Short mmCIF file of C-alpha atoms in Angstrom, two decimals:
data_model
loop_
_atom_site.label_atom_id
_atom_site.label_comp_id
_atom_site.label_asym_id
_atom_site.label_seq_id
_atom_site.Cartn_x
_atom_site.Cartn_y
_atom_site.Cartn_z
CA MET H 1 16.28 -31.92 3.94
CA PRO H 2 16.71 -30.31 0.50
CA ALA H 3 14.13 -30.25 -2.25
CA ASN H 4 14.15 -33.68 -3.84
CA LEU H 5 14.59 -33.05 -7.56
CA THR H 6 17.49 -31.90 -9.66
CA LEU H 7 17.26 -30.87 -13.28
CA GLU H 8 18.72 -34.23 -14.26
CA THR H 9 16.29 -36.28 -12.17
CA LEU H 10 13.44 -34.14 -13.49
CA LYS H 11 14.52 -34.94 -17.05
CA LYS H 12 14.40 -38.66 -16.26
CA ALA H 13 10.98 -38.36 -14.59
CA VAL H 14 9.62 -36.44 -17.58
CA LYS H 15 11.05 -38.97 -20.04
CA SER H 16 9.45 -41.85 -18.12
CA GLY H 17 6.09 -40.07 -18.01
CA GLU H 18 6.22 -39.72 -14.25
CA ILE H 19 6.05 -35.91 -14.37
CA ASP H 20 4.27 -33.85 -17.01
CA THR H 21 3.67 -30.54 -15.21
CA VAL H 22 6.02 -28.08 -13.51
CA THR H 23 4.45 -25.37 -11.37
CA VAL H 24 6.63 -22.26 -11.30
CA ALA H 25 5.68 -20.12 -8.30
CA LEU H 26 6.51 -16.84 -6.65
CA VAL H 27 5.29 -15.84 -3.20
CA ASP H 28 3.05 -12.79 -3.00
CA MET H 29 2.70 -10.27 -0.17
CA GLN H 30 0.19 -12.50 1.56
CA GLY H 31 2.47 -15.55 1.47
CA ARG H 32 0.53 -17.33 -1.28
CA LEU H 33 1.91 -19.23 -4.27
CA MET H 34 1.33 -17.40 -7.55
CA GLY H 35 2.64 -18.36 -10.96
CA LYS H 36 2.16 -20.70 -13.90
CA ARG H 37 1.87 -24.38 -14.66
CA PHE H 38 4.24 -25.40 -17.46
CA HIS H 39 4.22 -28.50 -19.54
CA ALA H 40 7.29 -30.24 -18.19
CA ALA H 41 8.91 -30.58 -21.62
CA HIS H 42 8.67 -26.84 -22.18
CA PHE H 43 10.08 -26.12 -18.72
CA LEU H 44 13.11 -28.31 -19.44
CA ASP H 45 13.77 -26.38 -22.66
CA ASN H 46 13.00 -22.93 -21.18
CA HIS H 47 13.78 -22.90 -17.47
CA ASP H 48 15.91 -19.76 -17.35
CA GLU H 49 13.09 -17.29 -16.82
CA THR H 50 9.46 -16.42 -17.37
CA HIS H 51 7.46 -13.28 -16.59
CA CYS H 52 4.52 -12.05 -14.54
CA CYS H 53 2.65 -8.81 -13.99
CA ASN H 54 4.17 -6.70 -11.23
CA TYR H 55 0.75 -6.14 -9.69
CA LEU H 56 1.23 -9.50 -7.95
CA LEU H 57 3.18 -7.59 -5.28
CA ALA H 58 0.62 -4.81 -4.99
CA THR H 59 -2.71 -6.52 -4.38
CA ASP H 60 -4.68 -7.50 -1.30
CA LEU H 61 -6.28 -10.80 -0.31
CA GLU H 62 -9.05 -10.15 -2.83
CA MET H 63 -6.52 -9.50 -5.63
CA THR H 64 -7.69 -5.89 -5.82
CA THR H 65 -5.34 -3.59 -7.74
CA VAL H 66 -4.58 -1.38 -4.75
CA GLN H 67 -3.38 2.14 -5.52
CA GLY H 68 -0.77 4.07 -3.58
CA TYR H 69 2.24 1.83 -4.25
CA ARG H 70 5.32 3.37 -5.79
CA ALA H 71 6.42 0.13 -7.45
CA SER H 72 3.14 -0.83 -9.16
CA SER H 73 0.20 1.32 -10.24
CA TRP H 74 -1.96 2.38 -13.17
CA GLN H 75 0.43 5.33 -13.58
CA THR H 76 3.40 3.03 -14.12
CA GLY H 77 1.40 0.77 -16.41
CA TYR H 78 1.69 -2.50 -14.46
CA GLY H 79 4.69 -3.90 -16.28
CA ASP H 80 6.47 -7.22 -15.87
CA TYR H 81 8.73 -8.82 -13.32
CA THR H 82 11.14 -11.52 -14.40
CA MET H 83 10.62 -14.84 -12.64
CA LYS H 84 13.89 -16.78 -12.35
CA PRO H 85 13.48 -20.37 -11.14
CA ASP H 86 15.57 -21.34 -8.14
CA LEU H 87 16.46 -24.86 -9.24
CA ALA H 88 17.59 -25.74 -5.71
CA SER H 89 13.90 -25.58 -4.75
CA LEU H 90 12.73 -28.07 -7.40
CA ARG H 91 10.61 -30.79 -5.81
CA ARG H 92 7.89 -33.35 -6.45
CA ILE H 93 4.33 -32.52 -5.42
CA PRO H 94 2.88 -35.98 -4.67
CA TRP H 95 -0.68 -34.79 -3.94
CA ALA H 96 -0.87 -33.28 -7.46
CA PRO H 97 -0.47 -36.14 -9.98
CA GLY H 98 2.46 -35.81 -12.37
CA THR H 99 3.55 -32.49 -10.88
CA ALA H 100 6.76 -30.84 -9.74
CA LEU H 101 7.20 -27.35 -8.32
CA CYS H 102 9.96 -24.77 -8.51
CA MET H 103 10.12 -21.54 -6.51
CA VAL H 104 11.31 -18.37 -8.22
CA ASP H 105 13.02 -15.15 -7.30
CA LEU H 106 11.68 -11.94 -8.80
CA TYR H 107 13.88 -9.54 -10.75
CA ASP H 108 13.21 -6.12 -12.19
CA HIS H 109 12.63 -6.56 -15.92
CA HIS H 110 14.76 -3.52 -16.77
CA THR H 111 17.52 -3.29 -14.13
CA HIS H 112 17.83 -7.09 -13.66
CA ASP H 113 18.13 -6.53 -9.90
CA LEU H 114 16.17 -8.50 -7.32
CA VAL H 115 12.83 -6.83 -6.62
CA PRO H 116 13.56 -5.43 -3.14
CA HIS H 117 10.03 -5.77 -1.71
CA ALA H 118 9.48 -9.33 -2.97
CA PRO H 119 9.15 -11.46 0.19
CA ARG H 120 11.90 -13.87 -0.87
CA SER H 121 14.22 -10.92 -1.59
CA VAL H 122 13.55 -9.35 1.81
CA LEU H 123 14.55 -12.56 3.58
CA ARG H 124 17.56 -13.17 1.32
CA ARG H 125 18.95 -9.76 2.26
CA GLN H 126 18.84 -10.52 6.00
CA ILE H 127 20.33 -13.99 5.48
CA GLU H 128 23.22 -12.40 3.59
CA ARG H 129 23.64 -9.91 6.43
CA ALA H 130 23.87 -12.75 8.96
CA GLU H 131 26.28 -14.70 6.76
CA ALA H 132 28.53 -11.64 6.48
CA MET H 133 28.72 -11.76 10.29
CA GLY H 134 29.67 -15.44 10.11
CA TYR H 135 26.32 -16.97 11.02
CA VAL H 136 23.74 -19.18 9.30
CA PRO H 137 20.17 -18.46 10.49
CA MET H 138 18.30 -21.67 11.31
CA MET H 139 14.54 -21.56 11.82
CA ALA H 140 11.39 -23.62 12.10
CA THR H 141 7.73 -22.62 12.01
CA GLU H 142 4.82 -24.40 13.67
CA LEU H 143 1.54 -24.01 11.83
CA GLU H 144 -1.94 -24.30 13.32
CA PHE H 145 -5.15 -24.44 11.29
CA PHE H 146 -8.78 -25.52 11.41
CA LEU H 147 -10.42 -28.22 9.31
CA PHE H 148 -14.07 -27.88 8.30
CA ALA H 149 -16.49 -30.46 6.93
CA GLU H 150 -17.65 -28.19 4.10
CA GLY H 151 -15.69 -27.42 0.94
CA TYR H 152 -14.49 -23.94 -0.01
CA LYS H 153 -17.09 -23.35 -2.73
CA ASP H 154 -20.00 -24.31 -0.48
CA LEU H 155 -18.76 -22.04 2.30
CA PHE H 156 -18.20 -19.16 -0.09
CA ASP H 157 -21.69 -19.50 -1.53
CA ALA H 158 -23.17 -19.62 1.98
CA ARG H 159 -21.12 -16.55 2.97
CA TYR H 160 -19.37 -18.64 5.64
CA ALA H 161 -22.57 -18.75 7.69
CA ALA H 162 -22.44 -22.48 8.51
CA LEU H 163 -18.89 -23.48 9.39
CA THR H 164 -18.77 -27.01 10.81
CA PRO H 165 -15.43 -27.95 12.42
CA THR H 166 -14.51 -31.59 11.88
CA ALA H 167 -14.48 -32.12 15.67
CA ARG H 168 -17.05 -31.02 18.22
CA HIS H 169 -14.76 -30.34 21.17
CA ASN H 170 -11.18 -29.60 22.19
CA VAL H 171 -8.90 -32.21 20.57
CA ASP H 172 -5.55 -31.07 21.98
CA TYR H 173 -3.13 -34.03 21.74
CA ALA H 174 -6.14 -36.37 21.47
CA ILE H 175 -5.45 -39.51 19.42
CA THR H 176 -8.92 -41.03 19.25
CA SER H 177 -10.73 -37.72 18.76
CA THR H 178 -8.56 -36.80 15.77
CA PHE H 179 -8.79 -40.23 14.13
CA ALA H 180 -11.68 -39.13 11.91
CA ASP H 181 -9.41 -36.47 10.35
CA GLU H 182 -6.68 -38.98 9.48
CA PRO H 183 -7.72 -39.27 5.80
CA VAL H 184 -6.66 -35.62 5.41
CA MET H 185 -3.86 -35.52 7.96
CA ARG H 186 -2.18 -38.77 6.85
CA ALA H 187 -2.34 -37.63 3.23
CA LEU H 188 -0.84 -34.31 4.32
CA ARG H 189 2.05 -35.84 6.29
CA ASN H 190 2.91 -38.31 3.54
CA GLY H 191 2.43 -35.82 0.74
CA LEU H 192 4.73 -33.28 2.33
CA TYR H 193 7.37 -35.89 3.10
CA GLY H 194 7.22 -37.04 -0.50
CA ALA H 195 7.81 -33.42 -1.54
CA GLY H 196 11.08 -33.35 0.40
CA ILE H 197 9.60 -31.61 3.44
CA PRO H 198 10.69 -33.43 6.61
CA VAL H 199 7.44 -33.56 8.56
CA GLU H 200 7.97 -34.52 12.17
CA ASN H 201 4.37 -34.89 13.33
CA SER H 202 0.85 -33.55 13.40
CA LYS H 203 -1.40 -33.25 16.45
CA GLY H 204 -4.78 -32.06 17.54
CA GLU H 205 -4.71 -28.51 18.87
CA ALA H 206 -6.60 -26.80 21.68
CA GLU H 207 -9.88 -26.22 19.88
CA ALA H 208 -12.58 -28.14 18.00
CA GLY H 209 -11.29 -29.11 14.57
CA GLN H 210 -7.89 -27.47 15.09
CA HIS H 211 -4.61 -29.14 14.13
CA GLU H 212 -0.91 -28.37 14.22
CA ILE H 213 1.77 -29.67 11.89
CA ASN H 214 5.48 -29.52 12.60
CA VAL H 215 8.39 -29.63 10.17
CA LYS H 216 12.07 -30.08 11.07
CA TYR H 217 14.15 -26.91 11.31
CA SER H 218 16.29 -25.83 8.39
CA ASP H 219 18.03 -22.76 7.05
CA ALA H 220 15.78 -19.71 7.03
CA LEU H 221 15.02 -19.62 3.29
CA ASP H 222 14.25 -23.33 3.12
CA THR H 223 12.03 -23.01 6.18
CA ALA H 224 10.03 -20.21 4.57
CA ASP H 225 9.70 -22.19 1.32
CA MET H 226 8.49 -25.24 3.25
CA HIS H 227 6.04 -23.12 5.25
CA VAL H 228 4.19 -21.84 2.18
CA LEU H 229 4.07 -25.35 0.74
CA VAL H 230 2.63 -26.74 3.98
CA LYS H 231 -0.17 -24.18 3.78
CA ALA H 232 -0.80 -24.88 0.09
CA ALA H 233 -0.77 -28.65 0.64
CA THR H 234 -3.17 -28.42 3.58
CA LYS H 235 -5.71 -26.46 1.57
CA GLU H 236 -5.33 -28.56 -1.57
CA ILE H 237 -5.50 -31.92 0.20
CA ALA H 238 -8.47 -30.82 2.32
CA GLN H 239 -10.18 -29.66 -0.88
CA ALA H 240 -9.51 -33.03 -2.52
CA HIS H 241 -11.37 -34.64 0.40
CA GLY H 242 -14.35 -32.31 0.06
CA GLN H 243 -13.30 -30.30 3.12
CA SER H 244 -11.62 -26.96 3.76
CA ALA H 245 -8.95 -25.51 6.01
CA THR H 246 -8.33 -22.00 7.28
CA PHE H 247 -5.15 -20.35 8.51
CA MET H 248 -6.93 -17.21 9.68
CA ALA H 249 -5.51 -15.98 12.96
CA LYS H 250 -9.04 -15.97 14.44
CA TYR H 251 -11.99 -17.37 12.54
CA HIS H 252 -14.53 -16.87 15.35
CA HIS H 253 -14.47 -14.79 18.51
CA ASP H 254 -15.56 -17.78 20.63
CA ARG H 255 -12.75 -20.00 19.33
CA ALA H 256 -9.01 -20.05 19.98
CA GLY H 257 -6.80 -18.52 17.35
CA SER H 258 -4.23 -20.20 15.11
CA SER H 259 -0.57 -19.34 15.51
CA SER H 260 2.68 -19.75 13.66
CA HIS H 261 5.42 -19.82 16.27
CA VAL H 262 8.89 -19.19 14.85
CA HIS H 263 11.88 -20.99 16.39
CA GLN H 264 15.27 -19.38 15.73
CA SER H 265 18.96 -19.89 16.28
CA LEU H 266 22.23 -18.93 14.60
CA PHE H 267 24.73 -21.59 13.59
CA LYS H 268 28.48 -21.18 13.16
CA GLY H 269 30.71 -23.96 11.88
CA GLY H 270 27.75 -26.32 11.82
CA LYS H 271 26.99 -25.81 15.52
CA ASN H 272 24.40 -23.81 17.43
CA ALA H 273 26.08 -20.52 18.40
CA PHE H 274 23.34 -19.86 20.95
CA VAL H 275 24.79 -22.58 23.21
CA ASP H 276 26.99 -21.83 26.22
CA LYS H 277 26.71 -24.72 28.64
CA ASN H 278 28.31 -22.69 31.42
CA ALA H 279 25.92 -19.74 31.13
CA GLU H 280 22.52 -19.19 32.72
CA HIS H 281 19.93 -21.36 30.94
CA GLY H 282 22.72 -22.43 28.58
CA MET H 283 22.27 -19.17 26.64
CA SER H 284 25.37 -17.65 25.07
CA ASP H 285 26.01 -13.90 25.08
CA LEU H 286 25.24 -13.98 21.36
CA MET H 287 21.80 -15.41 22.03
CA ARG H 288 21.10 -12.92 24.78
CA ALA H 289 21.95 -9.99 22.51
CA PHE H 290 19.84 -11.50 19.71
CA VAL H 291 16.81 -11.84 22.00
CA ALA H 292 17.39 -8.34 23.40
CA GLY H 293 17.19 -6.95 19.87
CA GLN H 294 13.91 -8.72 19.23
CA LEU H 295 12.43 -7.44 22.47
CA GLU H 296 13.49 -3.86 21.75
CA HIS H 297 12.01 -3.94 18.27
CA ALA H 298 8.95 -6.10 19.01
CA PRO H 299 6.43 -3.29 18.33
CA ALA H 300 8.13 -2.43 15.02
CA ILE H 301 8.16 -5.99 13.69
CA THR H 302 4.66 -6.98 14.83
CA ALA H 303 3.05 -5.86 11.55
CA PHE H 304 5.11 -8.56 9.81
CA LEU H 305 3.97 -11.16 12.37
CA ALA H 306 0.33 -10.05 12.42
CA PRO H 307 -0.42 -8.48 9.01
CA TYR H 308 -4.23 -8.16 9.05
CA VAL H 309 -6.93 -6.50 11.11
CA ASN H 310 -8.11 -9.98 12.08
CA SER H 311 -4.64 -10.93 13.34
CA TYR H 312 -5.01 -8.79 16.47
CA LYS H 313 -8.18 -10.54 17.58
CA ARG H 314 -6.03 -13.54 18.46
CA PHE H 315 -4.22 -11.68 21.27
CA VAL H 316 -6.61 -12.61 24.07
CA THR H 317 -5.65 -13.22 27.69
CA GLY H 318 -5.78 -16.89 28.64
CA MET H 319 -5.93 -18.24 25.08
CA PHE H 320 -2.21 -19.12 24.72
CA ALA H 321 -1.56 -16.16 22.41
CA PRO H 322 0.84 -13.66 24.00
CA THR H 323 -0.06 -10.11 24.93
CA LYS H 324 3.32 -9.02 26.32
CA ALA H 325 6.66 -8.60 24.53
CA VAL H 326 8.86 -10.21 27.19
CA TRP H 327 11.06 -13.29 27.43
CA SER H 328 10.75 -16.27 29.69
CA VAL H 329 12.02 -19.85 29.88
CA ASP H 330 9.54 -22.51 28.76
CA ASN H 331 6.59 -20.24 29.49
CA ARG H 332 3.73 -20.18 26.99
CA THR H 333 2.37 -16.87 28.27
CA ALA H 334 5.44 -14.96 27.00
CA GLY H 335 5.85 -13.35 23.61
CA PHE H 336 9.35 -14.83 23.41
CA ARG H 337 9.98 -18.25 24.97
CA VAL H 338 13.40 -19.81 25.47
CA CYS H 339 13.11 -23.48 24.49
CA GLY H 340 15.60 -26.27 25.12
CA ASP H 341 17.42 -24.45 27.90
CA HIS H 342 20.67 -26.18 28.93
CA THR H 343 20.66 -28.32 25.76
CA GLN H 344 22.37 -28.19 22.38
CA GLY H 345 19.00 -27.17 20.94
CA VAL H 346 18.55 -23.98 22.96
CA ARG H 347 16.68 -21.45 20.83
CA ILE H 348 14.24 -18.56 20.99
CA GLU H 349 10.62 -19.10 20.01
CA CYS H 350 8.61 -16.05 18.97
CA ARG H 351 4.97 -16.75 19.83
CA ILE H 352 3.51 -13.50 18.50
CA GLY H 353 2.88 -14.55 14.90
CA GLY H 354 -0.41 -15.94 13.68
CA ALA H 355 -0.90 -18.63 11.05
CA ASP H 356 -1.75 -15.82 8.62
CA LEU H 357 1.79 -14.40 8.54
CA ASN H 358 4.02 -14.35 5.48
CA PRO H 359 6.97 -16.52 6.60
CA TYR H 360 9.58 -14.69 4.52
CA LEU H 361 8.65 -11.30 5.95
CA ALA H 362 8.21 -12.60 9.49
CA CYS H 363 11.55 -14.43 9.49
CA ALA H 364 13.28 -11.44 7.89
CA ALA H 365 11.88 -9.01 10.47
CA LEU H 366 12.82 -11.27 13.39
CA LEU H 367 16.29 -11.77 11.96
CA ALA H 368 16.79 -8.04 11.36
CA ALA H 369 15.82 -7.24 14.95
CA GLY H 370 18.03 -9.97 16.40
CA LEU H 371 21.05 -9.02 14.31
CA ASP H 372 20.63 -5.40 15.38
CA GLY H 373 20.82 -6.57 18.97
CA ILE H 374 24.08 -8.41 18.22
CA GLU H 375 25.60 -5.49 16.30
CA ARG H 376 24.81 -3.07 19.13
CA GLY H 377 25.74 -5.49 21.90
CA LEU H 378 22.39 -5.08 23.63
CA GLU H 379 22.02 -6.41 27.16
CA LEU H 380 19.12 -8.76 27.79
CA GLY H 381 16.94 -7.69 30.69
CA PRO H 382 15.78 -10.06 33.41
CA GLU H 383 13.47 -12.95 32.67
CA ILE H 384 9.78 -12.45 33.44
CA SER H 385 8.24 -15.55 34.99
CA GLY H 386 4.83 -16.69 36.17
CA ASP H 387 1.54 -15.60 34.59
CA ILE H 388 2.73 -12.92 32.20
CA TYR H 389 -0.84 -12.05 31.22
CA SER H 390 -1.14 -10.47 34.66
CA ALA H 391 2.19 -8.61 34.48
CA GLY H 392 0.67 -5.15 34.27
CA ASP H 393 3.90 -3.21 33.77
CA ALA H 394 5.36 -5.47 31.06
CA PRO H 395 5.76 -4.07 27.50
CA GLU H 396 2.71 -4.91 25.42
CA ILE H 397 2.35 -6.17 21.89
CA PRO H 398 0.53 -3.60 19.71
CA LYS H 399 -3.21 -4.07 20.09
CA THR H 400 -4.21 -3.06 16.54
CA LEU H 401 -2.81 -3.20 13.04
CA GLY H 402 -2.81 0.60 13.00
CA ALA H 403 -0.53 0.79 16.04
CA ALA H 404 1.76 -1.90 14.63
CA ALA H 405 1.94 -0.20 11.22
CA GLU H 406 2.83 3.11 12.86
CA ALA H 407 5.63 1.42 14.80
CA MET H 408 6.89 -0.26 11.62
CA ALA H 409 6.89 2.97 9.63
CA GLY H 410 8.76 4.79 12.40
CA SER H 411 11.44 2.14 12.88
CA ASP H 412 14.94 3.31 11.97
CA MET H 413 16.12 -0.28 12.40
CA LEU H 414 13.71 -1.64 9.79
CA ARG H 415 14.43 1.20 7.39
CA ALA H 416 18.16 0.52 7.64
CA ALA H 417 17.68 -3.26 7.29
CA PHE H 418 14.98 -3.39 4.59
CA GLY H 419 15.24 0.02 2.91
CA ASP H 420 12.72 2.87 2.92
CA ASP H 421 10.88 1.68 -0.17
CA VAL H 422 10.28 -1.78 1.32
CA VAL H 423 9.00 -0.42 4.63
CA ASP H 424 6.79 2.10 2.84
CA HIS H 425 5.43 -0.66 0.58
CA TYR H 426 4.30 -2.84 3.47
CA HIS H 427 3.06 0.14 5.44
CA ARG H 428 0.78 0.90 2.49
CA ALA H 429 -0.46 -2.69 2.58
CA ALA H 430 -1.38 -2.30 6.25
CA MET H 431 -3.11 1.03 5.65
CA TRP H 432 -5.18 -0.46 2.83
CA GLU H 433 -6.27 -3.32 5.08
CA ILE H 434 -7.45 -0.78 7.64
CA GLU H 435 -9.19 1.37 5.01
CA GLU H 436 -11.08 -1.66 3.72
CA GLN H 437 -12.15 -2.67 7.22
CA ASN H 438 -13.32 0.84 8.06
CA ARG H 439 -15.73 1.01 5.14
CA VAL H 440 -17.40 -2.38 5.72
CA VAL H 441 -20.57 -2.82 7.81
CA THR H 442 -20.10 -6.00 9.87
CA ASP H 443 -22.64 -8.55 11.08
CA TRP H 444 -21.84 -7.45 14.64
CA GLU H 445 -22.78 -3.84 13.87
CA LEU H 446 -26.01 -4.90 12.14
CA ALA H 447 -27.12 -7.18 14.97
CA ARG H 448 -26.20 -4.62 17.60
CA GLY H 449 -27.71 -1.54 16.01
CA PHE H 450 -30.44 -2.51 13.55
CA GLU H 451 -33.30 -2.11 16.06
CA ARG H 452 -31.67 -0.53 19.06
CA ALA H 453 -29.62 2.33 17.63
#
């Protein structure tokens, strides 16, 4: 389902007074929308390009000007990037009155080349690689999140000391128990659909106040664009209702984490090239090689699926987050699950990623690993079945961001696919996250050691 505005329909909507604001947005390293709100009349007259500071791809969650990046620093003067609107992404934003939104690609102000480490650029490069092989990557992401009764400002001022989930118990698939959240969830489903995002459903998830929302699969770039808009819409609509939502991978050690499973297939000639009805599980040789590549490179790509220190606290035995990088058929304890076996919809679901991932980087890393498996003709090992948590000899997902970052930095596959500068850029991001964590005294340390140390 494409974005639902063209330049011509936007002109008509502006003339009629329907739309007066156009948000022009890039995606930062953390997967957030950054940009400017234009008066719609100005956008129509000047939609070729605008500019932004290049520090937007060199900050952390706090918007700190992190040093140690080659592309952006005080030494280089923090110059501009050129923001070029992708008019194919132009869409209405129904939950923001009178507003449309257009995604942008980032270009170097001087060379006029795509900024290589911009998340949208990283994914574009892998899509082009797949297309050169004759395939169109198709993907879908499932997003989980928690709703809280308090608004963002109140929680910030209280230092997040009194988080009240909107439910008091597990609401997984529960209809009646999630009814009280329908003012937010109904507005979210309808708002996204009105924005040209084909929402399939929402449901209660396996924890108090937790929800999941599912959007129909699409090409990889469109899927990533829709993913960031789903997150933005969830936060904005919750805020409009006096509530808040979090996509942290793990907001409390006693609660389940929130994931972002990524479903993937390759299409050729409009059909799923992963299908071979005569093969085991209906998986073609192409699919088997693709999955083999992802398994081989799972440690290297984990930093793009779990980008923060907090991300690794989700990987807990028995909490439906995987701990082993193996494949299995319809088995939720595996890092990679084959879904839709023996159907036209057979695909591989990566269950490693948390809801905190950047979808462009995650999809690009998964695609790079899978395409490497195809190019090298890798053989897929045997399926692991049963309770994979207890499979002691199975390859493990990195347990910390430090281990994942080391695997990323040492990956020849990622350096060939993304380029050294891109890998080094995101390795620096991971190292900064670790440096920041190491210097902070936590509530756990204070409670544990204040009297007894």
